[in-house]
Amino acid sequence: MAAAAAFSLREVLDAFRGCVTEQREVLLEPYLSGWRGLIRFLQSLGTVFSFISKDAVAKVTLLEELCHQHRFVSVQRMVQQELAAGPAALRAQPGSGCRTLLRLHRALRWLQLFLQGLRSGDSRTSVLCTDAYNASLAQHHPWLIRKAATVAFCALPSRDAFLDIMNVGPPEEAVAMLGEAIPYISDVYSITQELFEKNDLLDLP
Ligand SMILES: CCCCCCCC/C=C\CCCCCCCC(=O)N[C@@H](COP(=O)(O)O)[C@H](O)/C=C/CCCCCCCCCCCCC
C-alpha cells in the first residue's frame, strides 16, 4: 500500500492562494483541496483527533460530491443555485452545500486565529488552539463536543514540533510561510463571511 503523502504547508498555501479569482469568487476545487491538506496534517497527529478529522472528511467529501453533481465551481455559484428554490427550502435541507460549507467556514476562522497565534510565538499550542477555538467554533458546538475538543487539544505537539511537521525547512522559514499563508486564508474567510451575511445564511441549521 502506498504511504500517505506527508503534510506540506506549501501545498495548503498554494491551494488557498488559488481560491480567489480576479472577480473575488472563491473557487471550490482549491478550497476543498486546501482542506484535504489540512486534514492530512490532523490525521498525522494521532487517533485522539480522529473524531475531528472524520467530521472534516465527511464535510469535504459531501461538498466534493455536490460540486460534481451540480457543477458548483465557486462558493458564489453554489449559494446562488441552492438559494434559487428559496431560503426556506434551503434551510430545510440538512445536506445542502451551504450548511456544510458554513461548518468549514467557521473552522477556517479557527485556523486563521490559530495560525496567527502560532506565528506570534507562544509556545503552548494547546492554549493557542483553545483560545482560537473559543473565539470561533466553540459557540456553535454543544457542551460534549467542546469538552472532547479541549481535552484533545492537550495532546497537541509543541510549537517547535508543529513548525517541523510543516515540512518547509528551519523554524524561521516555517514562520515566514505562516506569514505568507495567513492573508490568503483571511481573504477567503472574509469573502465567504460577507457572502453568507448578505444572504442571511450565517445561522443555517
Ligand atoms: C501548519 C498548519 C497547522 C494547522 C493544521 C490544522 C489542521 C486542522 C485540520 C482540520 C480542522 C478540523 C475542522 C473541523 C471542522 C468542524 C466542523 C464542525 O463544526 N462540525 C460540527 C458541527 O457539524 P454538524 O453536526 O452541524 O454537521 C460537528 O459537531 C463536529 C464534530 C467534531 C469536533 C470538531 C472540533 C473542532 C476543533 C477544531 C480544531 C482542530 C484542532 C486541530 C489541531 C491542529
mmCIF file of C-alpha atoms and ligand atoms in Angstrom:
data_model
loop_
_atom_site.group_PDB
_atom_site.id
_atom_site.type_symbol
_atom_site.label_atom_id
_atom_site.label_comp_id
_atom_site.label_asym_id
_atom_site.label_seq_id
_atom_site.Cartn_x
_atom_site.Cartn_y
_atom_site.Cartn_z
ATOM 1 C CA MET A 1 0.000 0.000 0.000
ATOM 2 C CA ALA A 2 1.343 3.449 -0.886
ATOM 3 C CA ALA A 3 2.289 5.618 2.107
ATOM 4 C CA ALA A 4 0.108 8.691 2.664
ATOM 5 C CA ALA A 5 1.743 11.891 1.399
ATOM 6 C CA ALA A 6 3.323 13.991 4.172
ATOM 7 C CA PHE A 7 1.727 17.284 5.107
ATOM 8 C CA SER A 8 3.166 20.307 3.348
ATOM 9 C CA LEU A 9 2.222 23.824 4.366
ATOM 10 C CA ARG A 10 3.382 24.969 0.920
ATOM 11 C CA GLU A 11 0.641 22.875 -0.734
ATOM 12 C CA VAL A 12 -2.005 24.252 1.601
ATOM 13 C CA LEU A 13 -0.773 27.784 0.979
ATOM 14 C CA ASP A 14 -0.856 27.237 -2.797
ATOM 15 C CA ALA A 15 -4.396 25.865 -2.590
ATOM 16 C CA PHE A 16 -5.749 28.847 -0.617
ATOM 17 C CA ARG A 17 -3.791 31.258 -2.802
ATOM 18 C CA GLY A 18 -5.514 29.730 -5.834
ATOM 19 C CA CYS A 19 -9.011 30.094 -4.361
ATOM 20 C CA VAL A 20 -9.807 33.730 -5.069
ATOM 21 C CA THR A 21 -10.409 34.812 -8.661
ATOM 22 C CA GLU A 22 -9.994 38.311 -10.082
ATOM 23 C CA GLN A 23 -13.760 38.721 -9.692
ATOM 24 C CA ARG A 24 -13.354 37.812 -5.987
ATOM 25 C CA GLU A 25 -15.127 34.483 -6.349
ATOM 26 C CA VAL A 26 -13.998 31.625 -4.094
ATOM 27 C CA LEU A 27 -13.262 28.507 -6.161
ATOM 28 C CA LEU A 28 -14.379 25.297 -4.534
ATOM 29 C CA GLU A 29 -11.842 22.947 -6.035
ATOM 30 C CA PRO A 30 -8.739 24.586 -4.463
ATOM 31 C CA TYR A 31 -10.730 25.373 -1.298
ATOM 32 C CA LEU A 32 -11.501 21.691 -0.752
ATOM 33 C CA SER A 33 -8.008 20.681 -1.755
ATOM 34 C CA GLY A 34 -6.652 23.068 0.933
ATOM 35 C CA TRP A 35 -8.907 21.351 3.452
ATOM 36 C CA ARG A 36 -7.715 17.902 2.307
ATOM 37 C CA GLY A 37 -4.135 19.019 3.032
ATOM 38 C CA LEU A 38 -5.074 20.298 6.485
ATOM 39 C CA ILE A 39 -6.926 17.092 7.297
ATOM 40 C CA ARG A 40 -3.801 15.086 6.364
ATOM 41 C CA PHE A 41 -1.953 17.093 8.962
ATOM 42 C CA LEU A 42 -4.621 16.427 11.575
ATOM 43 C CA GLN A 43 -4.604 12.693 10.814
ATOM 44 C CA SER A 44 -0.849 12.588 11.370
ATOM 45 C CA LEU A 45 -1.366 13.820 14.950
ATOM 46 C CA GLY A 46 -2.887 10.541 16.119
ATOM 47 C CA THR A 47 -6.181 8.884 16.968
ATOM 48 C CA VAL A 48 -7.114 11.378 19.683
ATOM 49 C CA PHE A 49 -8.028 13.748 16.846
ATOM 50 C CA SER A 50 -9.873 11.218 14.714
ATOM 51 C CA PHE A 51 -13.371 12.336 15.812
ATOM 52 C CA ILE A 52 -12.458 15.774 14.423
ATOM 53 C CA SER A 53 -10.814 14.569 11.216
ATOM 54 C CA LYS A 54 -13.725 12.187 10.498
ATOM 55 C CA ASP A 55 -16.190 15.064 10.697
ATOM 56 C CA ALA A 56 -13.984 17.242 8.481
ATOM 57 C CA VAL A 57 -13.550 14.403 5.931
ATOM 58 C CA ALA A 58 -17.318 13.819 5.833
ATOM 59 C CA LYS A 59 -17.940 17.504 5.122
ATOM 60 C CA VAL A 60 -15.265 17.813 2.458
ATOM 61 C CA THR A 61 -16.442 14.586 0.783
ATOM 62 C CA LEU A 62 -20.076 15.751 0.738
ATOM 63 C CA LEU A 63 -19.062 19.062 -0.809
ATOM 64 C CA GLU A 64 -16.905 17.318 -3.421
ATOM 65 C CA GLU A 65 -19.883 15.146 -4.366
ATOM 66 C CA LEU A 66 -22.213 18.144 -4.598
ATOM 67 C CA CYS A 67 -19.686 20.038 -6.737
ATOM 68 C CA HIS A 68 -19.514 17.059 -9.052
ATOM 69 C CA GLN A 69 -23.309 16.528 -9.208
ATOM 70 C CA HIS A 70 -24.342 20.159 -9.598
ATOM 71 C CA ARG A 71 -21.217 21.559 -11.219
ATOM 72 C CA PHE A 72 -20.665 24.072 -8.463
ATOM 73 C CA VAL A 73 -17.486 25.889 -9.373
ATOM 74 C CA SER A 74 -17.428 28.639 -6.800
ATOM 75 C CA VAL A 75 -18.971 29.318 -3.411
ATOM 76 C CA GLN A 76 -20.913 32.203 -5.008
ATOM 77 C CA ARG A 77 -22.445 29.913 -7.650
ATOM 78 C CA MET A 78 -23.315 27.295 -5.073
ATOM 79 C CA VAL A 79 -25.107 29.871 -2.906
ATOM 80 C CA GLN A 80 -26.940 31.246 -5.931
ATOM 81 C CA GLN A 81 -28.025 27.792 -7.170
ATOM 82 C CA GLU A 82 -29.074 26.500 -3.766
ATOM 83 C CA LEU A 83 -30.982 29.684 -2.982
ATOM 84 C CA ALA A 84 -32.856 29.523 -6.272
ATOM 85 C CA ALA A 85 -35.538 27.321 -4.654
ATOM 86 C CA GLY A 86 -35.964 29.906 -1.875
ATOM 87 C CA PRO A 87 -34.402 30.397 1.569
ATOM 88 C CA ALA A 88 -36.983 28.202 3.334
ATOM 89 C CA ALA A 89 -36.209 25.229 1.088
ATOM 90 C CA LEU A 90 -32.509 25.693 1.687
ATOM 91 C CA ARG A 91 -32.981 25.884 5.455
ATOM 92 C CA ALA A 92 -34.947 22.622 5.369
ATOM 93 C CA GLN A 93 -32.187 20.775 3.534
ATOM 94 C CA PRO A 94 -29.786 19.124 6.017
ATOM 95 C CA GLY A 95 -27.339 18.011 3.310
ATOM 96 C CA SER A 96 -27.023 21.297 1.484
ATOM 97 C CA GLY A 97 -23.714 22.633 0.248
ATOM 98 C CA CYS A 98 -24.279 25.953 2.016
ATOM 99 C CA ARG A 99 -24.803 24.495 5.508
ATOM 100 C CA THR A 100 -21.881 22.110 5.031
ATOM 101 C CA LEU A 101 -19.588 24.850 3.786
ATOM 102 C CA LEU A 102 -20.677 27.061 6.688
ATOM 103 C CA ARG A 103 -19.214 24.476 9.112
ATOM 104 C CA LEU A 104 -15.869 24.511 7.287
ATOM 105 C CA HIS A 105 -16.031 28.281 7.032
ATOM 106 C CA ARG A 106 -16.326 28.565 10.826
ATOM 107 C CA ALA A 107 -13.394 26.167 11.133
ATOM 108 C CA LEU A 108 -11.419 28.388 8.750
ATOM 109 C CA ARG A 109 -11.802 31.215 11.259
ATOM 110 C CA TRP A 110 -10.398 28.883 13.915
ATOM 111 C CA LEU A 111 -7.459 28.125 11.577
ATOM 112 C CA GLN A 112 -6.809 31.802 10.887
ATOM 113 C CA LEU A 113 -6.667 32.587 14.624
ATOM 114 C CA PHE A 114 -4.614 29.518 15.439
ATOM 115 C CA LEU A 115 -2.018 30.221 12.754
ATOM 116 C CA GLN A 116 -1.776 33.848 13.894
ATOM 117 C CA GLY A 117 -1.064 32.593 17.415
ATOM 118 C CA LEU A 118 1.449 30.028 16.174
ATOM 119 C CA ARG A 119 3.248 32.676 14.191
ATOM 120 C CA SER A 120 3.422 35.141 17.043
ATOM 121 C CA GLY A 121 5.454 32.776 19.162
ATOM 122 C CA ASP A 122 3.540 31.489 22.216
ATOM 123 C CA SER A 123 4.955 28.014 22.741
ATOM 124 C CA ARG A 124 1.846 26.474 24.331
ATOM 125 C CA THR A 125 -0.025 25.184 21.302
ATOM 126 C CA SER A 126 -2.863 23.776 23.431
ATOM 127 C CA VAL A 127 -3.503 27.285 24.810
ATOM 128 C CA LEU A 128 -3.320 28.840 21.337
ATOM 129 C CA CYS A 129 -5.671 26.214 19.975
ATOM 130 C CA THR A 130 -8.162 26.533 22.848
ATOM 131 C CA ASP A 131 -8.215 30.345 22.567
ATOM 132 C CA ALA A 132 -8.768 30.159 18.795
ATOM 133 C CA TYR A 133 -11.483 27.533 19.289
ATOM 134 C CA ASN A 134 -13.295 29.541 21.992
ATOM 135 C CA ALA A 135 -13.282 32.611 19.742
ATOM 136 C CA SER A 136 -14.723 30.754 16.756
ATOM 137 C CA LEU A 137 -16.179 27.244 16.605
ATOM 138 C CA ALA A 138 -16.980 26.707 20.273
ATOM 139 C CA GLN A 139 -20.075 28.931 20.232
ATOM 140 C CA HIS A 140 -21.599 26.594 17.617
ATOM 141 C CA HIS A 141 -20.821 23.334 19.443
ATOM 142 C CA PRO A 142 -22.695 21.592 22.258
ATOM 143 C CA TRP A 143 -21.028 21.046 25.631
ATOM 144 C CA LEU A 144 -19.912 17.461 24.916
ATOM 145 C CA ILE A 145 -18.068 18.399 21.704
ATOM 146 C CA ARG A 146 -16.470 21.417 23.409
ATOM 147 C CA LYS A 147 -15.277 19.190 26.236
ATOM 148 C CA ALA A 148 -13.900 16.498 23.893
ATOM 149 C CA ALA A 149 -12.179 19.108 21.729
ATOM 150 C CA THR A 150 -10.476 20.856 24.636
ATOM 151 C CA VAL A 151 -9.272 17.523 26.028
ATOM 152 C CA ALA A 152 -7.853 16.596 22.604
ATOM 153 C CA PHE A 153 -6.030 19.941 22.356
ATOM 154 C CA CYS A 154 -3.931 18.939 25.376
ATOM 155 C CA ALA A 155 -2.352 16.246 23.177
ATOM 156 C CA LEU A 156 -1.049 18.755 20.612
ATOM 157 C CA PRO A 157 2.686 18.726 19.934
ATOM 158 C CA SER A 158 4.918 21.642 20.900
ATOM 159 C CA ARG A 159 5.285 24.711 18.701
ATOM 160 C CA ASP A 160 8.728 23.513 17.527
ATOM 161 C CA ALA A 161 7.287 20.139 16.526
ATOM 162 C CA PHE A 162 4.469 21.926 14.697
ATOM 163 C CA LEU A 163 6.891 24.069 12.736
ATOM 164 C CA ASP A 164 8.866 20.938 11.891
ATOM 165 C CA ILE A 165 5.821 18.998 10.629
ATOM 166 C CA MET A 166 5.048 21.851 8.239
ATOM 167 C CA ASN A 167 7.892 20.499 6.095
ATOM 168 C CA VAL A 168 9.224 23.825 4.903
ATOM 169 C CA GLY A 169 12.698 23.808 6.434
ATOM 170 C CA PRO A 170 14.036 25.600 9.510
ATOM 171 C CA PRO A 171 11.632 27.215 12.027
ATOM 172 C CA GLU A 172 12.264 30.763 10.689
ATOM 173 C CA GLU A 173 11.145 29.653 7.224
ATOM 174 C CA ALA A 174 8.079 27.934 8.612
ATOM 175 C CA VAL A 175 7.160 31.127 10.493
ATOM 176 C CA ALA A 176 7.729 33.188 7.330
ATOM 177 C CA MET A 177 5.482 30.859 5.376
ATOM 178 C CA LEU A 178 2.784 31.188 8.013
ATOM 179 C CA GLY A 179 3.033 34.938 7.480
ATOM 180 C CA GLU A 180 2.542 34.330 3.775
ATOM 181 C CA ALA A 181 -0.369 31.904 4.208
ATOM 182 C CA ILE A 182 -2.482 33.846 6.741
ATOM 183 C CA PRO A 183 -3.526 36.714 4.392
ATOM 184 C CA TYR A 184 -4.781 34.227 1.755
ATOM 185 C CA ILE A 185 -6.770 32.287 4.332
ATOM 186 C CA SER A 186 -8.114 35.552 5.793
ATOM 187 C CA ASP A 187 -9.161 36.752 2.342
ATOM 188 C CA VAL A 188 -11.095 33.545 1.627
ATOM 189 C CA TYR A 189 -12.690 33.803 5.051
ATOM 190 C CA SER A 190 -13.769 37.465 4.615
ATOM 191 C CA ILE A 191 -15.253 36.962 1.156
ATOM 192 C CA THR A 192 -17.272 33.947 2.327
ATOM 193 C CA GLN A 193 -18.359 35.691 5.520
ATOM 194 C CA GLU A 194 -19.622 38.699 3.569
ATOM 195 C CA LEU A 195 -21.452 36.483 1.081
ATOM 196 C CA PHE A 196 -23.161 34.421 3.787
ATOM 197 C CA GLU A 197 -24.026 37.530 5.766
ATOM 198 C CA LYS A 198 -25.543 39.249 2.729
ATOM 199 C CA ASN A 199 -27.700 36.198 2.040
ATOM 200 C CA ASP A 200 -28.629 35.655 5.673
ATOM 201 C CA LEU A 201 -27.002 32.226 5.759
ATOM 202 C CA LEU A 202 -24.772 32.522 8.798
ATOM 203 C CA ASP A 203 -27.114 30.545 11.036
ATOM 204 C CA LEU A 204 -28.114 27.702 8.703
ATOM 205 C CA PRO A 205 -29.185 24.782 10.942
HETATM 206 C C1 LIG B 1 0.551 24.494 9.908
HETATM 207 C C2 LIG B 1 -0.805 24.042 9.914
HETATM 208 C C3 LIG B 1 -1.222 23.695 11.250
HETATM 209 C C4 LIG B 1 -2.666 23.634 11.403
HETATM 210 C C5 LIG B 1 -3.259 22.421 10.828
HETATM 211 C C6 LIG B 1 -4.638 22.297 11.279
HETATM 212 C C7 LIG B 1 -5.285 21.121 10.739
HETATM 213 C C8 LIG B 1 -6.725 21.163 11.040
HETATM 214 C C9 LIG B 1 -7.486 20.305 10.180
HETATM 215 C C10 LIG B 1 -8.794 20.235 10.268
HETATM 216 C C11 LIG B 1 -9.568 21.074 11.217
HETATM 217 C C12 LIG B 1 -10.819 20.434 11.636
HETATM 218 C C13 LIG B 1 -12.018 21.089 11.113
HETATM 219 C C14 LIG B 1 -13.203 20.644 11.894
HETATM 220 C C15 LIG B 1 -14.459 21.041 11.237
HETATM 221 C C16 LIG B 1 -15.560 21.039 12.238
HETATM 222 C C17 LIG B 1 -16.864 21.377 11.620
HETATM 223 C C18 LIG B 1 -17.934 21.381 12.713
HETATM 224 O O1 LIG B 1 -18.090 22.382 13.379
HETATM 225 N N1 LIG B 1 -18.622 20.260 12.889
HETATM 226 C C19 LIG B 1 -19.581 20.118 13.970
HETATM 227 C C20 LIG B 1 -20.959 20.509 13.520
HETATM 228 O O2 LIG B 1 -21.341 19.739 12.412
HETATM 229 P P1 LIG B 1 -22.870 19.349 12.172
HETATM 230 O O3 LIG B 1 -23.246 18.406 13.282
HETATM 231 O O4 LIG B 1 -23.647 20.611 12.259
HETATM 232 O O5 LIG B 1 -22.886 18.689 10.838
HETATM 233 C C21 LIG B 1 -19.533 18.698 14.484
HETATM 234 O O6 LIG B 1 -20.436 18.510 15.504
HETATM 235 C C22 LIG B 1 -18.107 18.493 14.956
HETATM 236 C C23 LIG B 1 -17.609 17.431 15.385
HETATM 237 C C24 LIG B 1 -16.134 17.266 15.689
HETATM 238 C C25 LIG B 1 -15.484 18.236 16.612
HETATM 239 C C26 LIG B 1 -14.961 19.472 15.984
HETATM 240 C C27 LIG B 1 -13.962 20.198 16.840
HETATM 241 C C28 LIG B 1 -13.234 21.182 16.009
HETATM 242 C C29 LIG B 1 -11.948 21.615 16.582
HETATM 243 C C30 LIG B 1 -11.163 22.348 15.546
HETATM 244 C C31 LIG B 1 -9.748 22.367 15.862
HETATM 245 C C32 LIG B 1 -8.968 21.205 15.329
HETATM 246 C C33 LIG B 1 -7.691 21.033 16.098
HETATM 247 C C34 LIG B 1 -6.573 20.626 15.293
HETATM 248 C C35 LIG B 1 -5.290 20.909 15.902
HETATM 249 C C36 LIG B 1 -4.174 21.072 14.982
#
